[in-house]
């Protein structure tokens, strides 16, 4: 199968293709549902893992109608506080999918166990500090051991990352070059809410700004040695686009826009840096935004965002935010994940607007010649069918 491609024989012979760690959580349950769906039957052998076999199986039985299918799933017991259990879990599969967050607290020992057991690792993390710190600590060893460590493979930040890469390729395939790209996220479907774990991770992320800056500084020299000797990512050509205000009205989309407070910009910029090294093309400027449906929501977002930004700077403020996530987000973040009804009616749209050159400039022209081509693209996704 696909997982056998370019994989050492020792890994091809393992008990399971995939283990889902954290299968009793909101996202973990959805992953297991997908693995049990008709389109995946027969393609993968998988097991699940959690701190308690009883609680993990109970969570799956409560959410998945097919009791017989759930009963056949092997449940491994593993805890981030027990290194041997993590290594046993990693040794049982070719790929480990880690759905246990916050990753800043629970992710590092799982990655280490995968490296020790030569098991490929995937997560759905949206925490820039964890993702970039793991790259700093383990990229060299992972390459030497031929182990894949792939982060941010969920809503953070597959739609933004894949869509931007596709748009950049659309320029180069036609002999052009992308100078900058903006992404705009629109969430639809009426009322919905998000698990407080995501909110807490965002709160703690604001407290790690200085640490993240140090990690990024160290990554500059680390990437030079790991990505290819003295090779450096090429700087974006031309002038940097005019910095957007925190919020504004976009006349083309006829929507109010604000900076997207997620990890998309961080993830996409990492990808464009690596793309520059591998393909020998310049990087491009990246901006990630979200849309709001009215002035009322724009004003609400501005006020609540300002309160969040102020409190998140301080330890006492972060404690206050985490003590009442519903209050500070008007009910958007609540304990437990969204209901099946909410997910069924929820959707999102990602709009991409690229600016660049129809014919790739070279040398001094990259700095003096103005971009002459705008390329737009839209991705629309519902629970039933992405497009």
Short mmCIF file of C-alpha atoms in Angstrom, two decimals:
data_model
loop_
_atom_site.label_atom_id
_atom_site.label_comp_id
_atom_site.label_asym_id
_atom_site.label_seq_id
_atom_site.Cartn_x
_atom_site.Cartn_y
_atom_site.Cartn_z
CA UNK A 1 0.00 0.00 0.00
CA UNK A 2 0.90 3.67 0.08
CA UNK A 3 2.50 3.36 3.52
CA UNK A 4 4.97 0.75 2.26
CA UNK A 5 6.55 3.12 -0.26
CA UNK A 6 10.23 3.81 0.52
CA UNK A 7 9.81 2.36 4.03
CA UNK A 8 12.46 0.09 5.64
CA UNK A 9 11.52 -3.59 5.90
CA UNK A 10 11.59 -3.42 9.72
CA UNK A 11 8.71 -0.95 9.66
CA UNK A 12 6.75 -2.66 6.90
CA UNK A 13 6.46 -5.74 9.12
CA UNK A 14 4.80 -4.00 12.06
CA UNK A 15 1.49 -4.98 13.59
CA UNK A 16 -0.46 -1.92 12.47
CA UNK A 17 -0.16 0.63 9.69
CA UNK A 18 -1.41 3.37 12.00
CA UNK A 19 -2.05 4.07 15.67
CA UNK A 20 -4.26 7.01 16.72
CA UNK A 21 -3.03 8.32 20.08
CA UNK A 22 -5.72 10.29 21.91
CA UNK A 23 -8.64 8.49 20.28
CA UNK A 24 -11.05 9.34 23.10
CA UNK A 25 -10.81 13.09 22.46
CA UNK A 26 -13.10 15.12 20.22
CA UNK A 27 -10.77 15.06 17.23
CA UNK A 28 -9.53 11.54 17.90
CA UNK A 29 -13.06 10.17 17.68
CA UNK A 30 -13.59 11.90 14.32
CA UNK A 31 -10.35 10.40 13.01
CA UNK A 32 -11.47 6.90 14.03
CA UNK A 33 -14.84 7.46 12.35
CA UNK A 34 -13.05 8.32 9.13
CA UNK A 35 -10.84 5.24 9.39
CA UNK A 36 -13.95 3.08 9.79
CA UNK A 37 -15.75 4.66 6.85
CA UNK A 38 -16.45 2.71 3.68
CA UNK A 39 -13.83 4.58 1.63
CA UNK A 40 -11.05 3.41 3.95
CA UNK A 41 -12.07 -0.18 4.58
CA UNK A 42 -9.31 -2.57 3.64
CA UNK A 43 -6.73 0.17 3.04
CA UNK A 44 -5.27 0.51 6.54
CA UNK A 45 -4.86 -1.63 9.63
CA UNK A 46 -5.05 0.55 12.69
CA UNK A 47 -5.31 0.60 16.47
CA UNK A 48 -6.04 3.35 18.98
CA UNK A 49 -4.25 4.37 22.15
CA UNK A 50 -5.01 6.29 25.33
CA UNK A 51 -4.29 6.43 29.04
CA UNK A 52 -7.18 4.07 29.85
CA UNK A 53 -8.44 1.23 27.69
CA UNK A 54 -11.85 1.39 29.39
CA UNK A 55 -12.33 5.15 28.89
CA UNK A 56 -11.03 5.06 25.33
CA UNK A 57 -13.36 2.27 24.28
CA UNK A 58 -16.29 3.89 26.08
CA UNK A 59 -15.72 7.19 24.27
CA UNK A 60 -15.64 5.44 20.90
CA UNK A 61 -18.76 3.38 21.65
CA UNK A 62 -20.65 6.51 22.70
CA UNK A 63 -19.82 8.33 19.46
CA UNK A 64 -19.79 5.52 16.86
CA UNK A 65 -23.03 3.59 16.21
CA UNK A 66 -21.29 0.48 14.84
CA UNK A 67 -20.58 -1.31 18.14
CA UNK A 68 -19.18 -4.39 16.40
CA UNK A 69 -16.60 -2.33 14.53
CA UNK A 70 -15.54 -0.55 17.73
CA UNK A 71 -15.24 -3.85 19.60
CA UNK A 72 -12.74 -5.10 17.01
CA UNK A 73 -10.40 -2.12 17.43
CA UNK A 74 -7.33 -2.88 19.51
CA UNK A 75 -6.77 -0.34 22.30
CA UNK A 76 -3.20 0.23 23.45
CA UNK A 77 -2.51 1.85 26.82
CA UNK A 78 -0.02 4.71 26.69
CA UNK A 79 0.65 7.86 28.69
CA UNK A 80 2.93 10.81 28.04
CA UNK A 81 4.19 10.33 31.59
CA UNK A 82 5.35 6.76 30.85
CA UNK A 83 8.17 6.60 28.31
CA UNK A 84 8.13 2.82 28.00
CA UNK A 85 4.41 2.83 27.15
CA UNK A 86 5.04 5.46 24.44
CA UNK A 87 7.85 3.38 22.93
CA UNK A 88 5.70 0.26 22.96
CA UNK A 89 2.93 2.17 21.22
CA UNK A 90 5.32 3.59 18.60
CA UNK A 91 6.86 0.16 18.00
CA UNK A 92 3.44 -1.28 17.19
CA UNK A 93 2.90 0.81 14.05
CA UNK A 94 4.46 2.33 10.99
CA UNK A 95 2.83 5.73 11.49
CA UNK A 96 1.71 7.31 14.75
CA UNK A 97 -1.01 9.97 14.58
CA UNK A 98 -0.82 12.08 17.73
CA UNK A 99 -4.07 13.82 18.72
CA UNK A 100 -3.09 14.54 22.34
CA UNK A 101 -2.74 18.21 23.19
CA UNK A 102 -1.76 20.74 24.27
CA UNK A 103 1.35 19.65 22.42
CA UNK A 104 3.62 22.00 24.37
CA UNK A 105 2.87 19.84 27.43
CA UNK A 106 2.42 16.38 25.93
CA UNK A 107 3.99 16.29 22.48
CA UNK A 108 7.75 16.10 22.98
CA UNK A 109 7.97 12.64 24.58
CA UNK A 110 5.73 11.23 21.83
CA UNK A 111 8.02 12.58 19.10
CA UNK A 112 11.04 11.21 20.95
CA UNK A 113 9.44 7.76 21.24
CA UNK A 114 8.80 7.74 17.48
CA UNK A 115 12.42 8.64 16.77
CA UNK A 116 13.65 5.93 19.15
CA UNK A 117 11.46 3.32 17.46
CA UNK A 118 11.95 4.61 13.88
CA UNK A 119 8.23 5.30 13.51
CA UNK A 120 6.86 8.06 11.30
CA UNK A 121 4.96 10.74 13.23
CA UNK A 122 1.99 12.96 12.28
CA UNK A 123 0.06 15.43 14.42
CA UNK A 124 -2.71 18.02 14.15
CA UNK A 125 -0.88 20.66 16.18
CA UNK A 126 -1.44 24.38 15.64
CA UNK A 127 1.13 25.61 18.19
CA UNK A 128 4.05 27.39 16.46
CA UNK A 129 6.43 27.07 19.42
CA UNK A 130 6.05 23.29 19.60
CA UNK A 131 6.30 22.83 15.84
CA UNK A 132 9.39 24.97 15.42
CA UNK A 133 11.08 23.70 18.59
CA UNK A 134 10.64 20.12 17.37
CA UNK A 135 12.24 21.10 14.06
CA UNK A 136 15.15 22.69 15.91
CA UNK A 137 15.70 19.71 18.19
CA UNK A 138 15.03 16.78 15.88
CA UNK A 139 15.22 17.69 12.19
CA UNK A 140 18.83 16.53 11.77
CA UNK A 141 18.32 13.21 13.56
CA UNK A 142 15.02 12.54 11.79
CA UNK A 143 16.75 12.97 8.43
CA UNK A 144 19.61 10.68 9.47
CA UNK A 145 17.18 8.01 10.70
CA UNK A 146 14.79 8.49 7.73
CA UNK A 147 11.88 9.17 10.07
CA UNK A 148 9.15 11.59 9.02
CA UNK A 149 7.94 14.15 11.58
CA UNK A 150 4.98 16.00 10.08
CA UNK A 151 3.13 18.58 12.15
CA UNK A 152 0.09 20.80 11.59
CA UNK A 153 -1.84 18.23 9.53
CA UNK A 154 -5.30 19.38 10.59
CA UNK A 155 -7.35 22.52 10.08
CA UNK A 156 -4.11 24.11 11.28
CA UNK A 157 -2.79 24.40 8.68
CA UNK A 158 -3.49 22.12 5.71
CA UNK A 159 -6.01 24.35 3.87
CA UNK A 160 -3.74 27.40 3.99
CA UNK A 161 -0.47 25.55 3.35
CA UNK A 162 -1.64 23.32 0.50
CA UNK A 163 -3.66 26.05 -1.18
CA UNK A 164 -0.78 28.53 -1.13
CA UNK A 165 1.61 25.90 -2.52
CA UNK A 166 -0.84 25.13 -5.31
CA UNK A 167 -1.15 28.82 -6.15
CA UNK A 168 2.64 29.30 -6.19
CA UNK A 169 3.00 26.32 -8.53
CA UNK A 170 0.32 27.79 -10.81
CA UNK A 171 2.58 30.79 -11.31
CA UNK A 172 5.81 28.84 -11.92
CA UNK A 173 4.19 26.29 -14.25
CA UNK A 174 3.26 29.15 -16.56
CA UNK A 175 6.68 30.77 -16.42
CA UNK A 176 5.68 33.34 -13.82
CA UNK A 177 6.60 34.00 -10.20
CA UNK A 178 4.45 34.74 -7.15
CA UNK A 179 5.42 37.82 -5.16
CA UNK A 180 2.87 37.70 -2.34
CA UNK A 181 -0.23 35.83 -1.23
CA UNK A 182 -3.06 36.56 1.19
CA UNK A 183 -5.45 33.94 2.54
CA UNK A 184 -8.93 34.76 3.84
CA UNK A 185 -10.83 32.30 6.03
CA UNK A 186 -14.63 32.44 6.23
CA UNK A 187 -16.46 30.10 8.59
CA UNK A 188 -20.13 29.42 7.90
CA UNK A 189 -22.96 27.24 9.03
CA UNK A 190 -24.47 29.21 11.89
CA UNK A 191 -23.82 28.47 15.56
CA UNK A 192 -20.85 26.34 16.50
CA UNK A 193 -18.27 26.13 19.26
CA UNK A 194 -14.69 24.99 19.73
CA UNK A 195 -13.08 22.98 22.52
CA UNK A 196 -11.47 25.02 25.31
CA UNK A 197 -8.20 23.11 24.80
CA UNK A 198 -7.67 25.11 21.62
CA UNK A 199 -8.33 28.36 23.48
CA UNK A 200 -5.92 27.42 26.28
CA UNK A 201 -3.20 26.61 23.77
CA UNK A 202 -3.68 30.03 22.18
CA UNK A 203 -3.48 31.74 25.58
CA UNK A 204 -0.24 29.96 26.44
CA UNK A 205 1.10 30.72 22.97
CA UNK A 206 0.87 34.44 23.69
CA UNK A 207 2.95 33.85 26.80
CA UNK A 208 5.66 32.12 24.77
CA UNK A 209 6.35 34.96 22.33
CA UNK A 210 9.89 35.62 23.61
CA UNK A 211 10.76 31.93 23.69
CA UNK A 212 9.46 31.50 20.14
CA UNK A 213 11.63 34.41 18.97
CA UNK A 214 14.72 32.68 20.41
CA UNK A 215 13.80 29.38 18.73
CA UNK A 216 13.35 31.10 15.38
CA UNK A 217 16.72 32.81 15.71
CA UNK A 218 18.38 29.45 16.38
CA UNK A 219 16.52 27.88 13.45
CA UNK A 220 18.19 30.23 10.97
CA UNK A 221 21.63 28.64 11.45
CA UNK A 222 20.16 25.17 12.02
CA UNK A 223 18.34 25.21 8.68
CA UNK A 224 21.48 26.27 6.84
CA UNK A 225 23.28 23.12 7.98
CA UNK A 226 20.36 20.68 7.76
CA UNK A 227 18.67 21.91 4.56
CA UNK A 228 21.78 21.86 2.42
CA UNK A 229 25.10 23.17 3.63
CA UNK A 230 25.39 26.90 3.07
CA UNK A 231 22.14 27.11 1.08
CA UNK A 232 19.79 29.78 2.37
CA UNK A 233 16.20 30.55 1.44
CA UNK A 234 16.10 33.34 -1.14
CA UNK A 235 14.52 36.55 0.09
CA UNK A 236 11.20 37.58 -1.47
CA UNK A 237 11.76 39.83 -4.50
CA UNK A 238 10.37 43.31 -4.86
CA UNK A 239 8.95 45.58 -2.25
CA UNK A 240 7.16 44.21 0.78
CA UNK A 241 3.38 44.72 0.43
CA UNK A 242 1.90 47.52 2.46
CA UNK A 243 1.14 46.30 5.97
CA UNK A 244 -2.55 45.74 6.52
CA UNK A 245 -4.40 47.35 9.38
CA UNK A 246 -5.65 45.01 12.07
CA UNK A 247 -9.08 45.18 10.46
CA UNK A 248 -10.47 46.69 7.27
CA UNK A 249 -13.18 46.36 4.62
CA UNK A 250 -12.20 44.54 1.44
CA UNK A 251 -14.05 46.05 -1.51
CA UNK A 252 -13.44 43.07 -3.82
CA UNK A 253 -14.88 40.48 -1.43
CA UNK A 254 -17.32 42.94 0.15
CA UNK A 255 -16.37 41.62 3.57
CA UNK A 256 -14.75 42.94 6.72
CA UNK A 257 -11.35 41.39 7.38
CA UNK A 258 -9.01 40.98 10.33
CA UNK A 259 -5.70 39.28 11.01
CA UNK A 260 -6.24 35.54 11.52
CA UNK A 261 -5.00 34.71 15.06
CA UNK A 262 -4.06 31.11 14.23
CA UNK A 263 -0.84 29.40 13.14
CA UNK A 264 -1.40 29.53 9.36
CA UNK A 265 1.06 32.36 8.67
CA UNK A 266 3.82 30.64 10.67
CA UNK A 267 3.29 27.29 8.92
CA UNK A 268 3.07 28.72 5.40
CA UNK A 269 6.22 30.82 5.88
CA UNK A 270 8.16 27.73 6.97
CA UNK A 271 6.97 25.91 3.88
CA UNK A 272 7.88 28.71 1.50
CA UNK A 273 11.37 28.88 3.04
CA UNK A 274 11.92 25.16 2.40
CA UNK A 275 10.40 25.48 -1.06
CA UNK A 276 12.92 28.21 -1.82
CA UNK A 277 15.84 25.99 -0.84
CA UNK A 278 14.63 22.91 -2.70
CA UNK A 279 13.47 24.57 -5.92
CA UNK A 280 15.91 27.47 -6.00
CA UNK A 281 13.13 30.06 -6.24
CA UNK A 282 12.57 33.15 -4.10
CA UNK A 283 10.24 33.10 -1.13
CA UNK A 284 7.05 35.15 -1.25
CA UNK A 285 5.31 37.38 1.25
CA UNK A 286 2.46 35.78 3.21
CA UNK A 287 -0.54 37.27 5.00
CA UNK A 288 -3.35 35.30 6.67
CA UNK A 289 -6.70 36.86 7.50
CA UNK A 290 -10.25 35.99 8.48
CA UNK A 291 -13.51 37.58 7.35
CA UNK A 292 -16.35 38.90 9.48
CA UNK A 293 -19.92 39.27 8.31
CA UNK A 294 -20.80 42.71 9.66
CA UNK A 295 -19.59 45.82 11.45
CA UNK A 296 -21.10 44.48 14.64
CA UNK A 297 -18.97 41.34 14.51
CA UNK A 298 -15.95 43.39 13.51
CA UNK A 299 -16.40 45.67 16.53
CA UNK A 300 -16.98 42.66 18.78
CA UNK A 301 -13.86 40.94 17.49
CA UNK A 302 -11.82 44.12 17.93
CA UNK A 303 -12.90 44.63 21.54
CA UNK A 304 -12.60 41.00 22.62
CA UNK A 305 -9.30 40.64 20.77
CA UNK A 306 -7.84 43.68 22.50
CA UNK A 307 -8.88 42.35 25.92
CA UNK A 308 -7.37 38.95 25.09
CA UNK A 309 -4.10 40.44 23.83
CA UNK A 310 -3.71 42.57 26.96
CA UNK A 311 -4.46 39.81 29.47
CA UNK A 312 -2.39 37.17 27.65
CA UNK A 313 0.78 39.21 28.16
CA UNK A 314 0.78 38.49 31.88
CA UNK A 315 0.69 35.33 33.97
CA UNK A 316 -2.26 36.54 36.06
CA UNK A 317 -4.09 37.51 32.86
CA UNK A 318 -3.56 34.09 31.32
CA UNK A 319 -5.01 32.48 34.44
CA UNK A 320 -8.07 34.73 34.17
CA UNK A 321 -8.55 33.90 30.48
CA UNK A 322 -8.29 30.15 31.03
CA UNK A 323 -10.71 30.30 33.95
CA UNK A 324 -13.55 31.65 31.80
CA UNK A 325 -12.99 30.95 28.07
CA UNK A 326 -16.70 31.21 27.27
CA UNK A 327 -16.93 34.67 28.79
CA UNK A 328 -13.99 36.07 26.83
CA UNK A 329 -15.09 34.53 23.51
CA UNK A 330 -18.87 35.01 23.81
CA UNK A 331 -19.40 31.27 24.03
CA UNK A 332 -17.28 30.30 21.02
CA UNK A 333 -14.97 28.17 23.20
CA UNK A 334 -16.61 25.74 25.59
CA UNK A 335 -15.66 22.44 27.27
CA UNK A 336 -16.11 19.49 24.94
CA UNK A 337 -16.06 19.57 21.18
CA UNK A 338 -18.76 20.64 18.74
CA UNK A 339 -21.82 18.44 18.50
CA UNK A 340 -22.53 16.21 15.52
CA UNK A 341 -25.30 18.62 14.54
CA UNK A 342 -22.90 21.58 14.58
CA UNK A 343 -20.31 19.74 12.52
CA UNK A 344 -22.91 18.58 10.02
CA UNK A 345 -24.03 22.14 9.29
CA UNK A 346 -20.65 23.82 9.57
CA UNK A 347 -18.46 24.78 6.63
CA UNK A 348 -15.50 26.94 5.80
CA UNK A 349 -14.17 28.74 2.79
CA UNK A 350 -10.56 29.68 2.13
CA UNK A 351 -9.98 32.38 -0.45
CA UNK A 352 -6.46 32.90 -1.83
CA UNK A 353 -5.30 36.04 -3.60
CA UNK A 354 -1.87 35.84 -5.21
CA UNK A 355 0.07 38.72 -6.72
CA UNK A 356 3.07 38.19 -8.97
CA UNK A 357 4.64 38.34 -12.40
CA UNK A 358 3.27 36.69 -15.54
CA UNK A 359 6.89 36.22 -16.62
CA UNK A 360 9.41 35.53 -13.88
CA UNK A 361 11.84 38.47 -13.61
CA UNK A 362 15.52 37.90 -12.96
CA UNK A 363 18.34 39.85 -11.35
CA UNK A 364 17.67 43.54 -10.84
CA UNK A 365 14.25 43.23 -12.50
CA UNK A 366 12.98 41.42 -9.41
CA UNK A 367 13.41 44.60 -7.40
CA UNK A 368 12.37 47.16 -10.00
CA UNK A 369 9.63 45.50 -12.04
CA UNK A 370 6.15 45.71 -10.53
CA UNK A 371 3.94 42.58 -10.33
CA UNK A 372 1.46 42.40 -13.21
CA UNK A 373 -0.67 39.32 -12.50
CA UNK A 374 -3.26 38.60 -9.81
CA UNK A 375 -4.46 35.00 -9.45
CA UNK A 376 -7.43 34.16 -7.21
CA UNK A 377 -8.45 30.74 -5.96
CA UNK A 378 -11.14 29.48 -3.61
CA UNK A 379 -11.44 26.30 -1.52
CA UNK A 380 -14.83 25.40 -0.07
CA UNK A 381 -15.28 22.61 2.45
CA UNK A 382 -18.31 21.12 4.14
CA UNK A 383 -18.59 18.01 6.33
CA UNK A 384 -19.74 16.07 3.27
CA UNK A 385 -17.47 17.22 0.47
CA UNK A 386 -14.48 19.53 0.12
CA UNK A 387 -14.03 21.27 -3.25
#
